[in-house]
Amino acid sequence: MANSSATIRDVAKLAELSVASVSRVLNGHGNVHADTRKRVLKAMDTLGYVPNAAARSLSTARSHAIGIVLPDLHGEFFSELVRGMDMAASDANYMMLLSTMHADRERAIQALSAMRGRIDGAIVMAPQLSPEDLRRALPAGSPAVLVNSPEEDGQHHNLRIDNRGGVTLMVRHLLASGRKRIVHLAGVAENLDAVERKQAFCDTMKALAPELPVRVLDGDFTDTGAELLVQQLLASGEEFDAIFAANDMMALGALKVLRTIGISVPGQVAVAGFDDIPLASFLDLTTMRIEISDFGKRAVERLVAELSNDAPPATLERVTPTLITRATTASG
Amino acid sequence: MANSSATIRDVAKLAELSVASVSRVLNGHGNVHADTRKRVLKAMDTLGYVPNAAARSLSTARSHAIGIVLPDLHGEFFSELVRGMDMAASDANYMMLLSTMHADRERAIQALSAMRGRIDGAIVMAPQLSPEDLRRALPAGSPAVLVNSPEEDGQHHNLRIDNRGGVTLMVRHLLASGRKRIVHLAGVAENLDAVERKQAFCDTMKALAPELPVRVLDGDFTDTGAELLVQQLLASGEEFDAIFAANDMMALGALKVLRTIGISVPGQVAVAGFDDIPLASFLDLTTMRIEISDFGKRAVERLVAELSNDAPPATLERVTPTLITRATTASG
DNA sequence: CTTCTTTATGTAACCGGTTACATGACGCGT
DNA sequence: ACGCGTCATGTAACCGGTTACATAAAGAAG
């Protein structure tokens, strides 16, 4: 029966060899006689030996694990992101250490510290951290890929969404389909993407339709938050014929309220989101598609490349989303 | 500047103390003079010292991490599950090592092995593994909580969904609202929950309405798969007035087809699912609600209790879902 | 039959923590 | 003054791997 904790010395003893030989077999090093290899393998098998990862990473200073720090896990955006990361990680034979930083900037730093010694590199998504905090959280030399995070001084590769490009496409689409009074539901103010999208919305409106009003409501990226905002908007009696939310969840919240109240979508009001979470296609929501799982996959692949020392120079890499037009913005 | 890799001996040297004292301060042990503590803390700070987790877990045989092995990461079910786990883990100060086993039973075992030495215990969701495989994957003594997995011989705690209870509630609801010809869309045949639900459906129908036909179509838990099934069903011309899918994704697929074709829901056909993923409420789908994130949370809490040695006896724990009636099954 | 390689194996130090035990200083009771 | 308990600190072994280096055996070359 498999002993629950056989060590390499146990294997060596049983095979009547030294630990070095066992280790060599274990790691497929050269210069091991075929007989020796066989004896080692048999011993490992009868003992049910599994090498201890902690010991191994202590002596090699490599853990074959990467840390993932995310702001939250709510919703399909993160589920897709993690799925993509998992695919890439498992292809490259890395484990994933997952952690969230519950909106608390101190805990983000703490989470990263707790990973010291267990990971070879990290993927950090910290849209609400300042570059300052970020530098503090990431030991200068440690390999890391930043996802949707503030730019530091080029220490780490940065993977971002081309928010400006995406917003421009969407605004153009809404205007083209005849909408005049577009309300933007912005995301949480601390979030980098939210800020960029909001700014891009204002700029694009000014540029493409200077005569129209630029209307922005500050939301929080949640459907329930958006529901409240739209209810207030309706109560205020203000006119509008389109809602462009900074993410799909808010768009769906808006959609829910409009439909409940009995306002026709897209008849009276068009609704558009951002992200293209799987839910969006079910509800026929027009949105900007980011291939989220690819995004996660890309981040891991980049990190692994860095760990294998064939890393391209650390740059800012932007992924441009594509416009997916669906029923919620069909021409009124 | 923070040295990227100061060790405990560096700290000891700088503070002019022994490593033992530093370690004592680090772990908050008693019998440390206030001055000593202060000196140690100052040294740690100036060096930017962070203890190496691998070294620590090697000597304490504790890693303060738990392994999570899931069959897949697709969709909101898993995102919610992981979110719940993360909450509990972070509350208990544990890290999460996440891994999937890509439908390959060998890789499940392999994944678990790779975690040896890096985790204190595991949470395994393996609906498609045999008890045999499971025993092989989990070293006899290692603490683990099984989620929706086949029962072994009581070695590990098992957290399951009360599928029979849930199905019974739903069938009763459908019959009570006047449905006569209910079609069950079953999940993948290898999946334990799918099997239980299917079996429970047949049994319940026989028990509650022996005069009615028992109709089952074998699906695969995906929306697209369900779409095909429903299209075939419609093409066959067979009569039916209700679809009860083994999970929400399939129910949504069915819903999509019915609506596209122009069949009124719930007028002509009622549709019900299972799981209550967030999407379900958006589409007003009647379903059985499992508090998924609580489910994940519960699993971690149970494992942590086990690791803290105040574990109740390993039993089979069933969580009963509740019936959420929505528009898709309103009385025709 | 030496001597020089080549190949296979063993020895022991090391990675960076923890901790049992030893040591030394100090205060207290008698 | 002496012995003893208490408290703070230091020493060194240990956790389970890896690996540089030493060593031994076997084969090649002269």
mmCIF file of C-alpha atoms (C1' of nucleotides) in Angstrom, chain D residues 1-28:
data_model
loop_
_atom_site.group_PDB
_atom_site.id
_atom_site.type_symbol
_atom_site.label_atom_id
_atom_site.label_comp_id
_atom_site.label_asym_id
_atom_site.label_seq_id
_atom_site.Cartn_x
_atom_site.Cartn_y
_atom_site.Cartn_z
ATOM 1 C "C1'" DA D 1 26.028 33.192 50.235
ATOM 2 C "C1'" DC D 2 23.782 29.367 47.940
ATOM 3 C "C1'" DG D 3 20.551 26.873 45.234
ATOM 4 C "C1'" DC D 4 16.718 27.164 42.325
ATOM 5 C "C1'" DG D 5 13.263 28.624 39.103
ATOM 6 C "C1'" DT D 6 12.259 31.853 35.305
ATOM 7 C "C1'" DC D 7 13.122 34.155 31.307
ATOM 8 C "C1'" DA D 8 15.639 35.443 27.105
ATOM 9 C "C1'" DT D 9 18.667 33.952 23.785
ATOM 10 C "C1'" DG D 10 21.758 30.957 21.029
ATOM 11 C "C1'" DT D 11 23.260 26.400 18.769
ATOM 12 C "C1'" DA D 12 22.534 23.044 15.723
ATOM 13 C "C1'" DA D 13 19.702 19.375 13.758
ATOM 14 C "C1'" DC D 14 16.092 18.677 10.720
ATOM 15 C "C1'" DC D 15 12.414 18.995 6.900
ATOM 16 C "C1'" DG D 16 13.145 16.580 1.611
ATOM 17 C "C1'" DG D 17 14.760 17.585 -2.180
ATOM 18 C "C1'" DT D 18 19.131 19.060 -5.793
ATOM 19 C "C1'" DT D 19 23.730 19.075 -7.365
ATOM 20 C "C1'" DA D 20 28.927 20.043 -7.344
ATOM 21 C "C1'" DC D 21 32.385 17.235 -6.658
ATOM 22 C "C1'" DA D 22 34.719 12.916 -5.488
ATOM 23 C "C1'" DT D 23 35.242 8.244 -6.524
ATOM 24 C "C1'" DA D 24 35.157 3.815 -8.659
ATOM 25 C "C1'" DA D 25 34.678 0.809 -12.497
ATOM 26 C "C1'" DA D 26 35.085 -0.171 -17.239
ATOM 27 C "C1'" DG D 27 36.833 0.576 -21.760
ATOM 28 C "C1'" DA D 28 40.173 2.632 -25.161
#
